[in-house]
Short mmCIF file of C-alpha atoms in Angstrom, two decimals:
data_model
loop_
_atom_site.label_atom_id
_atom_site.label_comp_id
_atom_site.label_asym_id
_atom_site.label_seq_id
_atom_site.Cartn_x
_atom_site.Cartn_y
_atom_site.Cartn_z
CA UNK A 1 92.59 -8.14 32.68
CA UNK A 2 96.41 -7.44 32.84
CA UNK A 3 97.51 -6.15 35.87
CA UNK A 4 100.75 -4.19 35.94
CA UNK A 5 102.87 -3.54 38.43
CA UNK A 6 104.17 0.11 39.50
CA UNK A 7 106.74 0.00 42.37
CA UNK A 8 107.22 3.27 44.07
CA UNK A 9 111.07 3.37 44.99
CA UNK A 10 110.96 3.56 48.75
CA UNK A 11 112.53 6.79 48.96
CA UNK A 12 113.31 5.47 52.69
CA UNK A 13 116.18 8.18 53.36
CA UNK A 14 113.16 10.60 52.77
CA UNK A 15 111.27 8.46 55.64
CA UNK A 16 114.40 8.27 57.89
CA UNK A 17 114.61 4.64 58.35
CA UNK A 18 116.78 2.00 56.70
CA UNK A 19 116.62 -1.72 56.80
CA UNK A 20 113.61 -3.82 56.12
CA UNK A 21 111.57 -7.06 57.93
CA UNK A 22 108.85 -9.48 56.87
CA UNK A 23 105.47 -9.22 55.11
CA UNK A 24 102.66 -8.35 57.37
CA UNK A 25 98.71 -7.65 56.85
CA UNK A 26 97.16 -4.17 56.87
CA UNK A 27 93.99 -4.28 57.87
CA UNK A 28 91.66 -1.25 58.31
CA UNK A 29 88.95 -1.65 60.57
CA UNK A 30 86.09 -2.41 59.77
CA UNK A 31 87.04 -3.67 56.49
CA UNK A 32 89.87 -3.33 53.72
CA UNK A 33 93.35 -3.35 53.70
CA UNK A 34 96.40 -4.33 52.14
CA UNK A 35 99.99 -5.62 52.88
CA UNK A 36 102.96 -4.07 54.20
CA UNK A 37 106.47 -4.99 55.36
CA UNK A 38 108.97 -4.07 58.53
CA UNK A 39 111.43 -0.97 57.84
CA UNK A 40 112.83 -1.37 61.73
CA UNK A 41 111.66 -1.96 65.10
CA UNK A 42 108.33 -1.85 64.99
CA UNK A 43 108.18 0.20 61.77
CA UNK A 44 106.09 -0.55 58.66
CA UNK A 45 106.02 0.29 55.06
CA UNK A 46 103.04 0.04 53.49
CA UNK A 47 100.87 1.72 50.01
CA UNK A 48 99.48 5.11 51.18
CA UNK A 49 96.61 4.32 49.13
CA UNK A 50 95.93 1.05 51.21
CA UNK A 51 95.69 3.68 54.18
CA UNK A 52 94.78 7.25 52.93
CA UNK A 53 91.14 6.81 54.24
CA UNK A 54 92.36 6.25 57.62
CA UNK A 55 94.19 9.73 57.56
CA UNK A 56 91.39 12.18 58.64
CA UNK A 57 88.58 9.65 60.48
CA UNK A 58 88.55 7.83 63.06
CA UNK A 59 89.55 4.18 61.39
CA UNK A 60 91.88 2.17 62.94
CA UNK A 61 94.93 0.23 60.89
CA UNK A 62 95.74 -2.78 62.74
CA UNK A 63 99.16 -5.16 61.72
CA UNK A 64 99.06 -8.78 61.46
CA UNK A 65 102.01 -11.07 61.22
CA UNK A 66 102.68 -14.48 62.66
CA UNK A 67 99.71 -14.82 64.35
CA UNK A 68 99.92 -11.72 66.33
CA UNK A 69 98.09 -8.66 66.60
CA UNK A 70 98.52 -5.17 66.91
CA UNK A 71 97.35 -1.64 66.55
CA UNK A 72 99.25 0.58 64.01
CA UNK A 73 99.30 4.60 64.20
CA UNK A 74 100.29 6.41 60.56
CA UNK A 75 103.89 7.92 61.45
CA UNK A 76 104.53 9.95 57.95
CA UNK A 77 103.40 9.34 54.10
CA UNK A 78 104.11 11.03 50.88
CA UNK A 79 101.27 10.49 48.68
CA UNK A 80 102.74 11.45 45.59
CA UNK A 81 105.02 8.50 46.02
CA UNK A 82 102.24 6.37 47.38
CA UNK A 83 104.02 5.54 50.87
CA UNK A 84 103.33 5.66 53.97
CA UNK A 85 105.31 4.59 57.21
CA UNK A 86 102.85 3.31 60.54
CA UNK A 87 104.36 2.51 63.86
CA UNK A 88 103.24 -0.65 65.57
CA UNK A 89 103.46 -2.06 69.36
CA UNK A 90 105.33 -5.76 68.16
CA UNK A 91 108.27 -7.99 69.04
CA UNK A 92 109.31 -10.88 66.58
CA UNK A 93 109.28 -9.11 63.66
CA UNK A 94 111.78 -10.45 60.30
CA UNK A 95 114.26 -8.17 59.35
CA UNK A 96 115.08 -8.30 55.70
CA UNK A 97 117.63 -6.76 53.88
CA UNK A 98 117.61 -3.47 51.49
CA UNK A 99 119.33 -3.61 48.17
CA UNK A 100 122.23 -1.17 48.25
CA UNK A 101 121.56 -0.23 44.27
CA UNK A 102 118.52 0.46 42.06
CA UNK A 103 117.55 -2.56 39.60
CA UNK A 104 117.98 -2.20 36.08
CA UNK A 105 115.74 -3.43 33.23
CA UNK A 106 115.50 -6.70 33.07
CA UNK A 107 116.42 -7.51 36.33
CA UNK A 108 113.97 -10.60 37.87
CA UNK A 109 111.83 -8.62 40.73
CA UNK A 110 109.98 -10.72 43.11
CA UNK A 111 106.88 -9.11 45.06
CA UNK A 112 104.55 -10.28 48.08
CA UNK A 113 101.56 -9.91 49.54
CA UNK A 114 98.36 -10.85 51.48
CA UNK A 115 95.94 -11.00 48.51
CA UNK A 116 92.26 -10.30 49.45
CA UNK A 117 93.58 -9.58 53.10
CA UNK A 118 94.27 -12.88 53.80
CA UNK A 119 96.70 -14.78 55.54
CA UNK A 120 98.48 -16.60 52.63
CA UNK A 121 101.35 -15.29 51.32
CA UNK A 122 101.40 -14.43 47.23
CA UNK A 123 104.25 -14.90 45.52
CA UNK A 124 104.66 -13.28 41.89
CA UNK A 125 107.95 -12.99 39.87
CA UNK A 126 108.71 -11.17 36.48
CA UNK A 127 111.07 -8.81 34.90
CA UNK A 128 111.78 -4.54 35.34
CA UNK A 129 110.16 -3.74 32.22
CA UNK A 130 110.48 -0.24 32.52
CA UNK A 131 111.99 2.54 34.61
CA UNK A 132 109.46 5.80 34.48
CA UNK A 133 109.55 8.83 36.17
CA UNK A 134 106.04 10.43 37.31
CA UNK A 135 106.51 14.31 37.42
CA UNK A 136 103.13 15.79 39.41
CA UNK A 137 102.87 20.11 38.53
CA UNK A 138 101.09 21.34 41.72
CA UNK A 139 98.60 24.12 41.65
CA UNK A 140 101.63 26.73 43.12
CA UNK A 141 103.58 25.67 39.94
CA UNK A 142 106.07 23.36 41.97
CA UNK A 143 106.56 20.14 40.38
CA UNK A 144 108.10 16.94 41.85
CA UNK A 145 109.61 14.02 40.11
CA UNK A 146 109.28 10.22 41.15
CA UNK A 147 111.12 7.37 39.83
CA UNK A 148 109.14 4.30 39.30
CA UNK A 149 109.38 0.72 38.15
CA UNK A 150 107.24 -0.72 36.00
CA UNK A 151 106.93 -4.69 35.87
CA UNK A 152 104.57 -7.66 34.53
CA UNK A 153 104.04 -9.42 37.46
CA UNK A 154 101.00 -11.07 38.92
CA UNK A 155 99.11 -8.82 41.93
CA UNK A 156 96.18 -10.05 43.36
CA UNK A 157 94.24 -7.36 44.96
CA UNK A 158 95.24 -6.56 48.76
CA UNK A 159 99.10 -7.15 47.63
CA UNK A 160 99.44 -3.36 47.26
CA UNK A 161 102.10 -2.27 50.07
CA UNK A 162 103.60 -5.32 50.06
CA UNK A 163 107.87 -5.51 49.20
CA UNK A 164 109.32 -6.06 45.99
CA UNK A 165 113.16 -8.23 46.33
CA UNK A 166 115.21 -8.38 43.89
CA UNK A 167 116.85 -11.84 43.22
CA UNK A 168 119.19 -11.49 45.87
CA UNK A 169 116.05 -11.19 48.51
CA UNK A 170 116.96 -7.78 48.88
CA UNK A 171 114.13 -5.13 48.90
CA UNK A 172 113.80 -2.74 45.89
CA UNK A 173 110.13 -0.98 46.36
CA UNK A 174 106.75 -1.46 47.35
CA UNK A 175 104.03 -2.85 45.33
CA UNK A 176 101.88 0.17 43.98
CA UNK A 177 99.20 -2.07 42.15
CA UNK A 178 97.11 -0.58 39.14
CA UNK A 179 94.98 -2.45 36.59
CA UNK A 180 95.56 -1.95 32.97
CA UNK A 181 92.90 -2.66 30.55
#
């Protein structure tokens, strides 16, 4: 099986939150999960989809990272663009750094993750193959358009949420992983 990558551009300035910090674990209690990454104090990106069944129950999304702990609450999310923003109790946190322009094709991409929910780190690199955008007609007859980027690049399941760099180290997106036959 082929697995391809769709990024979902972080539309952060939609989210209200700029910079970016180190890959963490998503885990939702009792079981499943994904990965997810540090926007700003205490501020996660992650995959909606690694969290949308948390939205209207009583499951609890908990943050790992570095060997600590903590309870995350679901701040905002746009599920159209498959993001979603959690707040979490932390210190010690990795700040990264946000690319200041959008990749082009054939730019290397670098992603990373927890795959499985797992402590080890994934690395995958590739190529932007492609540059799509995914335009959704709602049942008002509104429509919304979202830019994506489409890559080869190894995910292992559990990866989804985690950031793409480009090869500067600078995020790009979020991993929005689905399988291809």
């Amino acid at each position: 099986m082929k697995y391809l990558l769709l990024v979902a551009s972080l539309l952060l300035s939609s989210l209200a939150y700029a910079g970016s910090n180190g890959v963490c674990l998503v885990r939702i209690e009792p079981n499943g999960g994904g990965s997810g990454f540090f926007v700003d104090d205490n501020k996660i990106i992650t995959a909606y989809h690694v969290i949308d069944g948390c939205i209207d129950n009583e499951k609890r999304v908990r943050i790992e990272f570095d060997g600590k702990t903590a309870l995350a609450k679901i701040i905002r999310f746009n599920a159209d663009t498959d993001v979603a923003l959690l707040e979490a109790d932390v210190e010690g946190e990795t700040i990264l750094k946000l690319a200041s322009k959008a990749p082009e094709i054939g730019d290397k991409v670098i992603n990373r993750g927890h795959p499985k929910n797992k402590w080890d780190v994934h690395k995958g690199e590739g190529k932007l193959k492609e540059i799509a955008t995914l335009i959704r007609t709602y049942t008002d007859g509104t429509k919304s358009k979202t830019k994506q980027y489409i890559t080869e690049s190894h995910v292992i399941e559990g990866m989804s949420g985690g950031p793409v760099f480009n090869e500067n180290e600078e995020v790009i997106g979020l991993i929005s992983a689905r399988t291809l036959d």
